[in-house]
Structures are given as C-alpha cells and as structure tokens.
Short mmCIF file of N, CA and C in Angstrom, two decimals:
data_model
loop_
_atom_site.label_atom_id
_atom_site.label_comp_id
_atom_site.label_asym_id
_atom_site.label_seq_id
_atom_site.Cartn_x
_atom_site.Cartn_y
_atom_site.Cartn_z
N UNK A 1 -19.04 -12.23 -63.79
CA UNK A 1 -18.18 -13.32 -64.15
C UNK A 1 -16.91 -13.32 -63.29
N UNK A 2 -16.41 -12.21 -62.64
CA UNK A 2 -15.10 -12.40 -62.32
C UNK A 2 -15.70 -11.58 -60.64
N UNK A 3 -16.82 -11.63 -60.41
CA UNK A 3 -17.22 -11.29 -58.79
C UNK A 3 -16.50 -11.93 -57.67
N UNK A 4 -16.29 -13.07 -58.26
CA UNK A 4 -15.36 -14.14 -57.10
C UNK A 4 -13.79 -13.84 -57.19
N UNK A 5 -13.61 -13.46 -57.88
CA UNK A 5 -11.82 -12.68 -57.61
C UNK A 5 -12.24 -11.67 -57.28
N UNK A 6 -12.97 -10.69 -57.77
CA UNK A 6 -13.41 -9.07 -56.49
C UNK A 6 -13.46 -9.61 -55.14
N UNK A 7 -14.15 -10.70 -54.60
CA UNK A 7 -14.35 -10.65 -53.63
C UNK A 7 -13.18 -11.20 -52.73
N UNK A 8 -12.34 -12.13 -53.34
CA UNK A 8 -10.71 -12.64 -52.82
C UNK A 8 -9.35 -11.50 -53.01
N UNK A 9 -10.14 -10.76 -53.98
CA UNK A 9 -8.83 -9.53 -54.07
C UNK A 9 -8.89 -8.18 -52.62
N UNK A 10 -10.69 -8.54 -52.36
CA UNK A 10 -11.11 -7.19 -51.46
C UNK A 10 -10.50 -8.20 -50.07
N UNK A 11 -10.55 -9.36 -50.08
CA UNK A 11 -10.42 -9.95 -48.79
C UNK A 11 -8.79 -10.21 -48.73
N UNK A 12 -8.00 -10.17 -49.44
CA UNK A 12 -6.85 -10.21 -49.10
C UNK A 12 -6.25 -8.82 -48.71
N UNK A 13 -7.00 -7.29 -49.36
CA UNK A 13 -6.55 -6.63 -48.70
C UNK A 13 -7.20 -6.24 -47.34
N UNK A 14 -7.67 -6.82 -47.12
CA UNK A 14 -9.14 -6.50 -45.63
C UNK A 14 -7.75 -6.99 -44.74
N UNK A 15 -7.26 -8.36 -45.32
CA UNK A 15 -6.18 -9.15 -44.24
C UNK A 15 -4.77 -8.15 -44.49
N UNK A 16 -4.52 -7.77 -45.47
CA UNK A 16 -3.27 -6.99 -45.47
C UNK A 16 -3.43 -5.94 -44.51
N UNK A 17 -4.54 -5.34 -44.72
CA UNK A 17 -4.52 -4.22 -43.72
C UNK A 17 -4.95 -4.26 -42.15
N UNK A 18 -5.40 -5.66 -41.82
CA UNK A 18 -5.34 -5.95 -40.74
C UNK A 18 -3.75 -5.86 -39.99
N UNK A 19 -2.87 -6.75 -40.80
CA UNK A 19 -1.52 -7.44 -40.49
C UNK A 19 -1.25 -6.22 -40.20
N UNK A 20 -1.05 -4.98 -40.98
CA UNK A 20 -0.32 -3.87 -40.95
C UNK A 20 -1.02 -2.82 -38.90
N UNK A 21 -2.30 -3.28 -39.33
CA UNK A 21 -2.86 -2.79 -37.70
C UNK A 21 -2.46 -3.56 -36.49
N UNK A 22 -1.93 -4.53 -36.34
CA UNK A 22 -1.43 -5.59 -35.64
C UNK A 22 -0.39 -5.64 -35.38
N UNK A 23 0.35 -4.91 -36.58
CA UNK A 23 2.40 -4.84 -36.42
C UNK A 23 2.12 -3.55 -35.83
N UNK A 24 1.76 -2.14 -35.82
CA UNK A 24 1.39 -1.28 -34.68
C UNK A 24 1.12 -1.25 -33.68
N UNK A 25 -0.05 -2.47 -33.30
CA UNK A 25 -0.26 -2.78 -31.89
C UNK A 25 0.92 -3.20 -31.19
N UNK A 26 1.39 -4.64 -31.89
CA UNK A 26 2.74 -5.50 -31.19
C UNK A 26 3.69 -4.16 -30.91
N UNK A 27 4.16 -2.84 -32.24
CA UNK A 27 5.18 -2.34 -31.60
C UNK A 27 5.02 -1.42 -30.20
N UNK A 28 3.59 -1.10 -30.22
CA UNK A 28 3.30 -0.32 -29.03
C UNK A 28 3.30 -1.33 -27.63
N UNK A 29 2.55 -2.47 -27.91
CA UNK A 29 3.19 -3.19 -27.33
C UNK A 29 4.22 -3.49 -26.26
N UNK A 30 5.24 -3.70 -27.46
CA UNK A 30 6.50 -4.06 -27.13
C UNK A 30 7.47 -2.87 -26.59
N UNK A 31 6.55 -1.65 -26.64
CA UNK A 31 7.31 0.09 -26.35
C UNK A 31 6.76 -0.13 -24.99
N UNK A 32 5.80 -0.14 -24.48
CA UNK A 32 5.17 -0.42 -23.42
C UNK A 32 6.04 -1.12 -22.23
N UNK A 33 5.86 -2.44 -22.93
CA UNK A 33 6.66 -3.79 -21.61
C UNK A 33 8.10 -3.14 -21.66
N UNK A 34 9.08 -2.50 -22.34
CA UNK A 34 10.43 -2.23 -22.53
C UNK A 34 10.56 -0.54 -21.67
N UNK A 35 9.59 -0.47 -21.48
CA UNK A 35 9.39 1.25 -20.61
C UNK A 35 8.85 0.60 -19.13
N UNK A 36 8.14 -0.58 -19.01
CA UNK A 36 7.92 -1.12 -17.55
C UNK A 36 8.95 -2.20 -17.06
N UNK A 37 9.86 -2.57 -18.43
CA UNK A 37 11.38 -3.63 -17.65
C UNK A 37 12.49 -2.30 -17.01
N UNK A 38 12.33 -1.17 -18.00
CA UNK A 38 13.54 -0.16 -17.29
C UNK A 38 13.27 0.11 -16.07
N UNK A 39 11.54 0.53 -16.46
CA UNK A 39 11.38 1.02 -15.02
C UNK A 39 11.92 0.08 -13.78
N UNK A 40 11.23 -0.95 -14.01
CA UNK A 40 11.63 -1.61 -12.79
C UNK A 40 13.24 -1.77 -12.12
N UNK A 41 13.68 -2.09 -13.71
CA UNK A 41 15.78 -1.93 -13.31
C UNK A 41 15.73 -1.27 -12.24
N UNK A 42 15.49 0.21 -13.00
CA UNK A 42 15.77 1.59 -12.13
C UNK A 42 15.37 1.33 -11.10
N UNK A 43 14.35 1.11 -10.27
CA UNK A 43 13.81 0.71 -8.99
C UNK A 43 14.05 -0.07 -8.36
N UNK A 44 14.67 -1.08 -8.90
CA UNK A 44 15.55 -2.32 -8.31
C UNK A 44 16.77 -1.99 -7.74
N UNK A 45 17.52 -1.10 -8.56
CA UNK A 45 18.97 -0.72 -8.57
C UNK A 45 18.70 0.66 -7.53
N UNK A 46 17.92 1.92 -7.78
CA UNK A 46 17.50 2.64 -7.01
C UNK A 46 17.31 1.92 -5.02
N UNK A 47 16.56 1.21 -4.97
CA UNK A 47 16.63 0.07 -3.80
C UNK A 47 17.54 -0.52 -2.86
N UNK A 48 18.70 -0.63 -3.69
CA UNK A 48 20.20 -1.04 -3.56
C UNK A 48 20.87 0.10 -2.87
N UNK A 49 20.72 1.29 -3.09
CA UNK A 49 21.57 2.49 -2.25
C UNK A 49 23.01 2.63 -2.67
N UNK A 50 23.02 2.48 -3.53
CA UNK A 50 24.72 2.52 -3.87
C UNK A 50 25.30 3.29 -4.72
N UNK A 51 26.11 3.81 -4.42
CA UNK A 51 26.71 4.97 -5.12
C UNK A 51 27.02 4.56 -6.80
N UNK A 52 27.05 5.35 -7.34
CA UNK A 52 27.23 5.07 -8.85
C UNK A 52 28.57 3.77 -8.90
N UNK A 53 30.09 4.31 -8.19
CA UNK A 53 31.35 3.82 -8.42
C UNK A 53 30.82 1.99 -7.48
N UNK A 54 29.97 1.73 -6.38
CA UNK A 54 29.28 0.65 -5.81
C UNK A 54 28.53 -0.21 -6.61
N UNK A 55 27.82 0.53 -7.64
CA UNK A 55 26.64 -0.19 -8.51
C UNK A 55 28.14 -0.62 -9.26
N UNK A 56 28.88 -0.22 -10.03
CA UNK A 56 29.93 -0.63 -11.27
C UNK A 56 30.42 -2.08 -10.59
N UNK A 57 31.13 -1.96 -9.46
CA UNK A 57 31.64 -2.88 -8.32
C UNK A 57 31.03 -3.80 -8.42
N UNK A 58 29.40 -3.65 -7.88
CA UNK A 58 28.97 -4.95 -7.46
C UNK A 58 28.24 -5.68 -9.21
N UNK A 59 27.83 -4.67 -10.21
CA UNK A 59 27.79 -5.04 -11.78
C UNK A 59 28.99 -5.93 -12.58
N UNK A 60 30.41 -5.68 -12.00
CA UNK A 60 31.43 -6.09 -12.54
C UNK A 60 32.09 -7.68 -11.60
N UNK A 61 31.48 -7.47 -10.48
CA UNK A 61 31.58 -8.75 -9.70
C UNK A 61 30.58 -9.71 -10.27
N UNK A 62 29.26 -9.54 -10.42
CA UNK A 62 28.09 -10.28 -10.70
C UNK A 62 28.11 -10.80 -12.15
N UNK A 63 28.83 -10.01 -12.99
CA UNK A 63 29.13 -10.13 -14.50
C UNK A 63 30.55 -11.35 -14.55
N UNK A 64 31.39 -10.85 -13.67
CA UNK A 64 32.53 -12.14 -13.35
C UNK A 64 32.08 -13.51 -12.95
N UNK A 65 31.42 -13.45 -12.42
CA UNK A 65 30.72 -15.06 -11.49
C UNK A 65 31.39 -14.63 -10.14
N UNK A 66 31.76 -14.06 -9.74
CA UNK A 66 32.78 -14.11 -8.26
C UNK A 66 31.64 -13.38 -7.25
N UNK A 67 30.46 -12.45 -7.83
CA UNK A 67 29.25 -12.64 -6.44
C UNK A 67 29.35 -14.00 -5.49
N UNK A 68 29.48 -14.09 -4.07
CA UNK A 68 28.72 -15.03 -3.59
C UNK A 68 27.38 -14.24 -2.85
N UNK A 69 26.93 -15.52 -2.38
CA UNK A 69 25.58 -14.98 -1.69
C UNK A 69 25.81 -14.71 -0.69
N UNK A 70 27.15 -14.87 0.24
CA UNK A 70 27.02 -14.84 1.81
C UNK A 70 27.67 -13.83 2.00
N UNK A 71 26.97 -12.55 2.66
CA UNK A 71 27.43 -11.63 3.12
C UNK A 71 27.95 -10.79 1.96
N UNK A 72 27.55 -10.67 0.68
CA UNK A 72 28.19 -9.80 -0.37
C UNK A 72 27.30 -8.82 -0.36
N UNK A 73 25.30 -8.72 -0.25
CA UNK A 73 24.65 -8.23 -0.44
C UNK A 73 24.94 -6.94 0.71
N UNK A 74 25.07 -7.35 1.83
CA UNK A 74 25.06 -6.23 3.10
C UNK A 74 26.42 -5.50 2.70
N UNK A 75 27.42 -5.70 2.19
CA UNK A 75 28.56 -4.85 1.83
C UNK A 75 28.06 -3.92 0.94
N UNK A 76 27.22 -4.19 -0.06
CA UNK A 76 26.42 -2.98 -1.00
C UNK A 76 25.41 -2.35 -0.22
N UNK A 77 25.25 -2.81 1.36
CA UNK A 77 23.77 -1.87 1.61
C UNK A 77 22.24 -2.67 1.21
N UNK A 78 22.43 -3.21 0.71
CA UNK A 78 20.89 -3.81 0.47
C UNK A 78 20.04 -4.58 1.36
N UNK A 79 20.33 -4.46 2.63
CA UNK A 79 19.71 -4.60 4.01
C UNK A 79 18.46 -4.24 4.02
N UNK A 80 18.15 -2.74 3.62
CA UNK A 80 16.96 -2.27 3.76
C UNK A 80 16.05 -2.68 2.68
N UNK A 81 16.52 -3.11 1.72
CA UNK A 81 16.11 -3.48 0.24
C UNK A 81 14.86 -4.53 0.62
N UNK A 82 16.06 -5.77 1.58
CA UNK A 82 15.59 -7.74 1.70
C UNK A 82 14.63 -7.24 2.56
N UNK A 83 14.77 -6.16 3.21
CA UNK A 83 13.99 -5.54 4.89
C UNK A 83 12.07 -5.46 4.04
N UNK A 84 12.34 -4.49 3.31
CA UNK A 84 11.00 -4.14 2.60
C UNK A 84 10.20 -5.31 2.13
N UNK A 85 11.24 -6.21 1.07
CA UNK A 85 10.16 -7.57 0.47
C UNK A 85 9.75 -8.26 1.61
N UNK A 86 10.47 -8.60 2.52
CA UNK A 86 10.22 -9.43 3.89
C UNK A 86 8.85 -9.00 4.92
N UNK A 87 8.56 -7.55 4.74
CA UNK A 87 7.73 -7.22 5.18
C UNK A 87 5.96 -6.71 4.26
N UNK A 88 6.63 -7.00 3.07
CA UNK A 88 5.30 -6.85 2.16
C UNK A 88 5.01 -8.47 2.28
N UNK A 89 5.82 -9.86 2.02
CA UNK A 89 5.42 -10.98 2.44
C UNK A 89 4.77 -11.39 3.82
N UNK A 90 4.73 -10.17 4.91
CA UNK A 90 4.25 -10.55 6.07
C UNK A 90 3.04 -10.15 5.66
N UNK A 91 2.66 -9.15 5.35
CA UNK A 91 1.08 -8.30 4.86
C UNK A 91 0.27 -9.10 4.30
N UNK A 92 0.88 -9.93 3.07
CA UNK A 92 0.04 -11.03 2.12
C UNK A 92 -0.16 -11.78 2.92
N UNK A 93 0.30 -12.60 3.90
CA UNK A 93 0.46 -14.07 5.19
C UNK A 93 -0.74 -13.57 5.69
N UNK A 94 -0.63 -12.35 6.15
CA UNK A 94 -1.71 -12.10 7.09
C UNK A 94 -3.14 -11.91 6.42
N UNK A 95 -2.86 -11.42 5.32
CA UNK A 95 -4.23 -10.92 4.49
C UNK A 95 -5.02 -12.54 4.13
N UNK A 96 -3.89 -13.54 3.36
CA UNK A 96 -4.43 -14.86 2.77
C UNK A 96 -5.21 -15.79 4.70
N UNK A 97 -4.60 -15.27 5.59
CA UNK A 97 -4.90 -16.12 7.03
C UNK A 97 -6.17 -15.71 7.15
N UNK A 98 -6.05 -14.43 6.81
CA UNK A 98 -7.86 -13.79 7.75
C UNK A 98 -8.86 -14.06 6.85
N UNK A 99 -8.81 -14.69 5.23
CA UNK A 99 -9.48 -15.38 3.98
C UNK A 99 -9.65 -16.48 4.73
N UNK A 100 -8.76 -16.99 5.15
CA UNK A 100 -9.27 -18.50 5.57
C UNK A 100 -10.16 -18.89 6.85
N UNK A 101 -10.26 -17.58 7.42
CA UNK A 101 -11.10 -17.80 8.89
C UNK A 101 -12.56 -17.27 8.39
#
C-alpha cells in the first residue's frame, strides 16, 4: 500500500546522495583550476625577471592606471619574456603552413 512512497523516499535519497558526490567533485574541482591559475601567476611573474622591490613597482604602477604600454615593459626586463611568445608563435606559423601543403 505505501510501496510508492518507499520508492520516492529511496529516490530522493539516491538524489541527495548524488548532490553530496557532486559538491566533492566541484570542490576538487575548483582546488584543481585555483592550483593551475597560481601556477601560472608564478610563471608569468617568474618570466618578468624582476627583483622582488621591481615586481612591487611595476604591481603598484599597474594597480594605479599610470602603466603605459610604451617602453614601460623593457624598464622591468621583460624583453626576453615578449622574445619567447614571439618565437613559440613562429613554430605554430610554420607547423599550421606545412598542414596546408
């Protein structure tokens, strides 16, 4: 007589305990992408070459609005930085050219 609420009481916890396996996933997740955004900071900023008291400098300029683009980057050193992307974009040019022949 009451089989049909057993079976809505067993299925709401089937879904409760799904939700609860799902909020574990998302937080691992979300531990994951937040351990591959630092990383990258670090490697970004690592890239830059600049001394701890340089990184504050050019952090406290960029945080002001008073960065410009012309000629601010080479005062921090980041020459070799633009040098590297410029030359991983030559590698792809060449790789997508020799696809097309």
């Amino acid at each position: 007589m009451y089989e049909k609420l057993d079976k809505l009481r067993a299925e709401v916890e089937r879904c409760k305990s799904k939700i609860e396996d799902d909020k574990a996933k998302l937080k691992a997740a979300e531990a994951k992408l937040q351990e591959a955004e630092n990383s990258q900071i670090l490697a970004d900023v690592g890239a830059l070459n600049l001394s701890p008291e340089q990184l504050a400098e050019f952090l406290k300029l960029a945080t002001s609005g008073k960065l410009t683009s012309s000629g601010t980057a080479s005062n921090y050193g980041t020459t070799a930085a633009s040098t590297d992307h410029e030359t991983d974009n030559d590698d792809e040019t060449e790789d997508f050219d020799d696809e097309e022949n």
